[in-house]
Structures are given as C-alpha cells and as structure tokens.
PDB file of C-alpha atoms in Angstrom:
ATOM      1  CA  GLU A   1       2.236  -4.355 117.718  1.00 70.00           C
ATOM      2  CA  GLY A   2      -0.929  -5.937 118.852  1.00 71.00           C
ATOM      3  CA  ARG A   3      -3.155  -2.885 117.676  1.00 77.00           C
ATOM      4  CA  PRO A   4      -6.011  -2.831 114.898  1.00 78.00           C
ATOM      5  CA  GLN A   5      -4.973  -0.790 112.066  1.00 83.00           C
ATOM      6  CA  SER A   6      -7.170   1.403 109.814  1.00 84.00           C
ATOM      7  CA  LEU A   7      -6.260   1.333 105.850  1.00 81.00           C
ATOM      8  CA  SER A   8      -6.934   4.737 105.978  1.00 83.00           C
ATOM      9  CA  GLN A   9      -3.567   5.536 107.016  1.00 87.00           C
ATOM     10  CA  TRP A  10      -2.233   5.014 103.667  1.00 87.00           C
ATOM     11  CA  ALA A  11      -5.036   7.316 101.969  1.00 84.00           C
ATOM     12  CA  ASN A  12      -4.410   8.061  98.268  1.00 85.00           C
ATOM     13  CA  ARG A  13      -2.395   5.522  97.262  1.00 90.00           C
ATOM     14  CA  VAL A  14      -3.038   2.043  95.624  1.00 95.00           C
ATOM     15  CA  LEU A  15      -2.950  -0.926  98.280  1.00 96.00           C
ATOM     16  CA  LEU A  16      -1.798  -4.353  97.287  1.00 97.00           C
ATOM     17  CA  LEU A  17      -2.870  -6.274 100.304  1.00 96.00           C
ATOM     18  CA  ASN A  18      -1.191  -9.744 100.399  1.00 97.00           C
ATOM     19  CA  PHE A  19      -2.308 -12.471 102.409  1.00 97.00           C
ATOM     20  CA  TRP A  20      -0.053 -14.594 103.550  1.00 97.00           C
ATOM     21  CA  ALA A  21       1.401 -16.978 106.270  1.00 95.00           C
ATOM     22  CA  THR A  22       5.104 -17.833 107.068  1.00 95.00           C
ATOM     23  CA  TRP A  23       4.421 -21.680 106.629  1.00 95.00           C
ATOM     24  CA  CYS A  24       2.927 -21.157 102.805  1.00 95.00           C
ATOM     25  CA  GLU A  25       6.109 -21.828 100.662  1.00 97.00           C
ATOM     26  CA  PRO A  26       4.349 -19.962  97.545  1.00 97.00           C
ATOM     27  CA  CYS A  27       4.217 -16.683  99.802  1.00 96.00           C
ATOM     28  CA  LYS A  28       8.085 -16.930 100.875  1.00 95.00           C
ATOM     29  CA  GLU A  29       8.819 -17.066  97.370  1.00 95.00           C
ATOM     30  CA  GLU A  30       6.569 -14.056  96.475  1.00 97.00           C
ATOM     31  CA  ILE A  31       7.832 -11.831  99.195  1.00 97.00           C
ATOM     32  CA  PRO A  32      11.160 -10.635  97.734  1.00 96.00           C
ATOM     33  CA  LEU A  33       9.046  -9.618  94.631  1.00 96.00           C
ATOM     34  CA  LEU A  34       6.671  -7.596  96.991  1.00 97.00           C
ATOM     35  CA  ALA A  35       9.500  -5.842  98.688  1.00 96.00           C
ATOM     36  CA  GLN A  36      11.140  -5.159  95.321  1.00 94.00           C
ATOM     37  CA  ALA A  37       7.962  -3.329  94.368  1.00 94.00           C
ATOM     38  CA  GLN A  38       7.526  -1.538  97.854  1.00 94.00           C
ATOM     39  CA  GLU A  39      10.910  -0.189  97.644  1.00 93.00           C
ATOM     40  CA  HIS A  40      10.628   1.171  93.847  1.00 91.00           C
ATOM     41  CA  ARG A  41       7.199   2.374  93.859  1.00 87.00           C
ATOM     42  CA  GLY A  42       6.416   2.986  97.498  1.00 74.00           C
ATOM     43  CA  ASN A  43       5.205   6.755  97.063  1.00 82.00           C
ATOM     44  CA  LYS A  44       2.116   5.583  95.046  1.00 88.00           C
ATOM     45  CA  LEU A  45       1.953   1.710  96.121  1.00 93.00           C
ATOM     46  CA  GLN A  46       1.522   0.395  99.541  1.00 95.00           C
ATOM     47  CA  VAL A  47       2.140  -2.946  99.988  1.00 97.00           C
ATOM     48  CA  ILE A  48       0.660  -4.531 103.314  1.00 96.00           C
ATOM     49  CA  GLY A  49       0.938  -7.936 104.070  1.00 97.00           C
ATOM     50  CA  ILE A  50      -1.837  -9.692 106.010  1.00 96.00           C
ATOM     51  CA  ALA A  51      -0.383 -12.833 107.947  1.00 95.00           C
ATOM     52  CA  ILE A  52      -2.933 -15.695 108.791  1.00 93.00           C
ATOM     53  CA  ASP A  53      -0.542 -16.579 111.560  1.00 92.00           C
ATOM     54  CA  SER A  54       0.693 -16.200 115.031  1.00 92.00           C
ATOM     55  CA  ALA A  55       2.114 -12.774 115.953  1.00 92.00           C
ATOM     56  CA  VAL A  56       4.989 -14.512 117.153  1.00 93.00           C
ATOM     57  CA  ASN A  57       6.125 -16.576 113.818  1.00 94.00           C
ATOM     58  CA  VAL A  58       5.327 -13.030 111.861  1.00 94.00           C
ATOM     59  CA  ARG A  59       7.644 -11.094 114.143  1.00 93.00           C
ATOM     60  CA  GLU A  60      10.333 -13.415 113.930  1.00 94.00           C
ATOM     61  CA  TYR A  61       9.730 -14.037 110.053  1.00 94.00           C
ATOM     62  CA  ALA A  62       9.687 -10.612 109.279  1.00 93.00           C
ATOM     63  CA  ALA A  63      13.014  -9.749 111.531  1.00 92.00           C
ATOM     64  CA  LYS A  64      14.937 -12.762 109.668  1.00 93.00           C
ATOM     65  CA  MET A  65      13.670 -11.462 106.157  1.00 91.00           C
ATOM     66  CA  LYS A  66      13.775  -7.869 106.554  1.00 92.00           C
ATOM     67  CA  ILE A  67      10.267  -7.060 104.978  1.00 94.00           C
ATOM     68  CA  PRO A  68      10.177  -3.505 104.274  1.00 94.00           C
ATOM     69  CA  TYR A  69       6.240  -3.262 104.478  1.00 95.00           C
ATOM     70  CA  PRO A  70       4.031  -3.383 107.217  1.00 94.00           C
ATOM     71  CA  LEU A  71       2.725  -6.448 108.338  1.00 95.00           C
ATOM     72  CA  LEU A  72      -0.533  -7.045 110.061  1.00 94.00           C
ATOM     73  CA  VAL A  73      -1.681 -10.608 111.652  1.00 93.00           C
ATOM     74  CA  GLY A  74      -5.346 -11.308 110.519  1.00 90.00           C
ATOM     75  CA  ASP A  75      -7.720 -13.487 112.243  1.00 85.00           C
ATOM     76  CA  ILE A  76     -10.910 -14.861 111.204  1.00 86.00           C
ATOM     77  CA  ALA A  77     -12.220 -11.437 109.960  1.00 86.00           C
ATOM     78  CA  ALA A  78      -9.304 -11.702 107.515  1.00 89.00           C
ATOM     79  CA  LEU A  79     -10.214 -15.157 106.568  1.00 91.00           C
ATOM     80  CA  ASN A  80     -13.660 -13.784 105.809  1.00 91.00           C
ATOM     81  CA  LEU A  81     -12.128 -11.065 103.875  1.00 91.00           C
ATOM     82  CA  MET A  82     -10.791 -13.270 101.445  1.00 94.00           C
ATOM     83  CA  ARG A  83     -13.875 -15.390 101.181  1.00 94.00           C
ATOM     84  CA  SER A  84     -15.643 -12.360 100.248  1.00 95.00           C
ATOM     85  CA  GLN A  85     -13.469 -11.108  97.736  1.00 94.00           C
ATOM     86  CA  GLY A  86     -13.831 -14.403  95.830  1.00 93.00           C
ATOM     87  CA  ASN A  87     -11.056 -17.118  97.426  1.00 95.00           C
ATOM     88  CA  THR A  88     -13.730 -19.332  98.314  1.00 92.00           C
ATOM     89  CA  ALA A  89     -11.284 -21.844  99.307  1.00 91.00           C
ATOM     90  CA  GLY A  90      -9.017 -19.690 101.503  1.00 90.00           C
ATOM     91  CA  ALA A  91      -6.134 -20.573  99.505  1.00 94.00           C
ATOM     92  CA  LEU A  92      -2.625 -18.365 100.038  1.00 96.00           C
ATOM     93  CA  PRO A  93      -1.138 -15.972  98.790  1.00 97.00           C
ATOM     94  CA  PHE A  94      -3.977 -13.916  97.684  1.00 97.00           C
ATOM     95  CA  SER A  95      -3.786 -10.229  97.052  1.00 97.00           C
ATOM     96  CA  LEU A  96      -6.423  -7.426  96.438  1.00 96.00           C
ATOM     97  CA  VAL A  97      -4.923  -4.347  94.737  1.00 97.00           C
ATOM     98  CA  ILE A  98      -7.241  -1.448  96.052  1.00 95.00           C
ATOM     99  CA  GLY A  99      -7.338   1.882  94.221  1.00 94.00           C
ATOM    100  CA  ALA A 100      -6.968   5.419  95.858  1.00 90.00           C
ATOM    101  CA  ASP A 101     -10.384   5.577  95.834  1.00 90.00           C
ATOM    102  CA  GLY A 102     -10.783   2.250  97.591  1.00 90.00           C
ATOM    103  CA  LYS A 103     -12.239   0.122  95.188  1.00 93.00           C
ATOM    104  CA  VAL A 104     -10.970  -2.938  94.352  1.00 95.00           C
ATOM    105  CA  LEU A 105      -9.392  -2.984  91.289  1.00 95.00           C
ATOM    106  CA  GLN A 106      -7.718  -6.700  91.171  1.00 96.00           C
ATOM    107  CA  ARG A 107      -7.990  -9.922  92.950  1.00 96.00           C
ATOM    108  CA  HIS A 108      -4.877 -12.002  92.409  1.00 97.00           C
ATOM    109  CA  LEU A 109      -4.972 -15.767  93.630  1.00 97.00           C
ATOM    110  CA  GLY A 110      -1.389 -17.221  93.379  1.00 96.00           C
ATOM    111  CA  VAL A 111       2.420 -15.753  93.539  1.00 97.00           C
ATOM    112  CA  PHE A 112       2.986 -12.484  91.602  1.00 96.00           C
ATOM    113  CA  THR A 113       5.172 -12.437  89.030  1.00 95.00           C
ATOM    114  CA  ALA A 114       7.518  -9.352  88.680  1.00 93.00           C
ATOM    115  CA  PRO A 115       5.565  -8.232  84.976  1.00 95.00           C
ATOM    116  CA  GLN A 116       2.291  -8.772  86.941  1.00 95.00           C
ATOM    117  CA  LEU A 117       3.721  -6.544  89.685  1.00 94.00           C
ATOM    118  CA  ALA A 118       4.678  -3.659  87.286  1.00 92.00           C
ATOM    119  CA  ALA A 119       1.622  -3.843  85.492  1.00 93.00           C
ATOM    120  CA  ILE A 120      -0.137  -2.508  88.693  1.00 91.00           C
ATOM    121  CA  ALA A 121      -1.274   1.050  87.612  1.00 82.00           C
ATOM    122  CA  VAL A 122      -0.431   3.548  90.109  1.00 77.00           C
TER     123      VAL A 122
END
C-alpha cells in the first residue's frame, strides 16, 4: 500500500523475513511452502515477504498466487539489510528467522524445504 511498516506490529512472534522477487524462479518455488507454514503455524510464526521488485509486479503476483502472508516492497535499504546479514552477493531467496526477542536466530540462503521450515522453533 506504499506505507512503511514496522516489524513491531508482529511483536511476540517468531518472524520469518523472506527476501524474494517475482522474477526469481526459486522464490516462486518456495512460496507455497511459506504459505503452508503461515497457515499451519500462524499463531506463533509470522512469514513476511520482502520483495526486491516493483510494487505493481508484487501486487499482481500476490493476487494471482493468493499469498496468505504480508508482502512488503523493499528498496535499496532491503538490499543493504540482506548484505549486512551475510548475503553479500544479494542472492534470492534469502531469509532471516528472528526470535520474539528480536534477535536473529537463523540466516538461510536458498529455498527452504518443508522439514527445514518445520524445524523452526516457535
């Protein structure tokens, strides 16, 4: 919707920040797994997609795929955040798992598998 968002609105939950793009084939492959994790564990785990893409592309793709978790559009600050968290190449998908205390619990480059998602402690 074009407004900055604060992660504090999802306080007291484990956050899975997933950096992705509509043009990224591995990202598209991962979205159904993330959607399933959100639907089954949404009371304790909040998936948030941060798209390195245009708002128009994200809006159209989200509507087509019926993505059940919030999607944000990242700019250069999102790229800088990924790089500062160890993804120096800026490769996608890249995810951060952040504990309810705000500390990074896990950094994950590449597509999550269903067992990997299930193993995230909430």
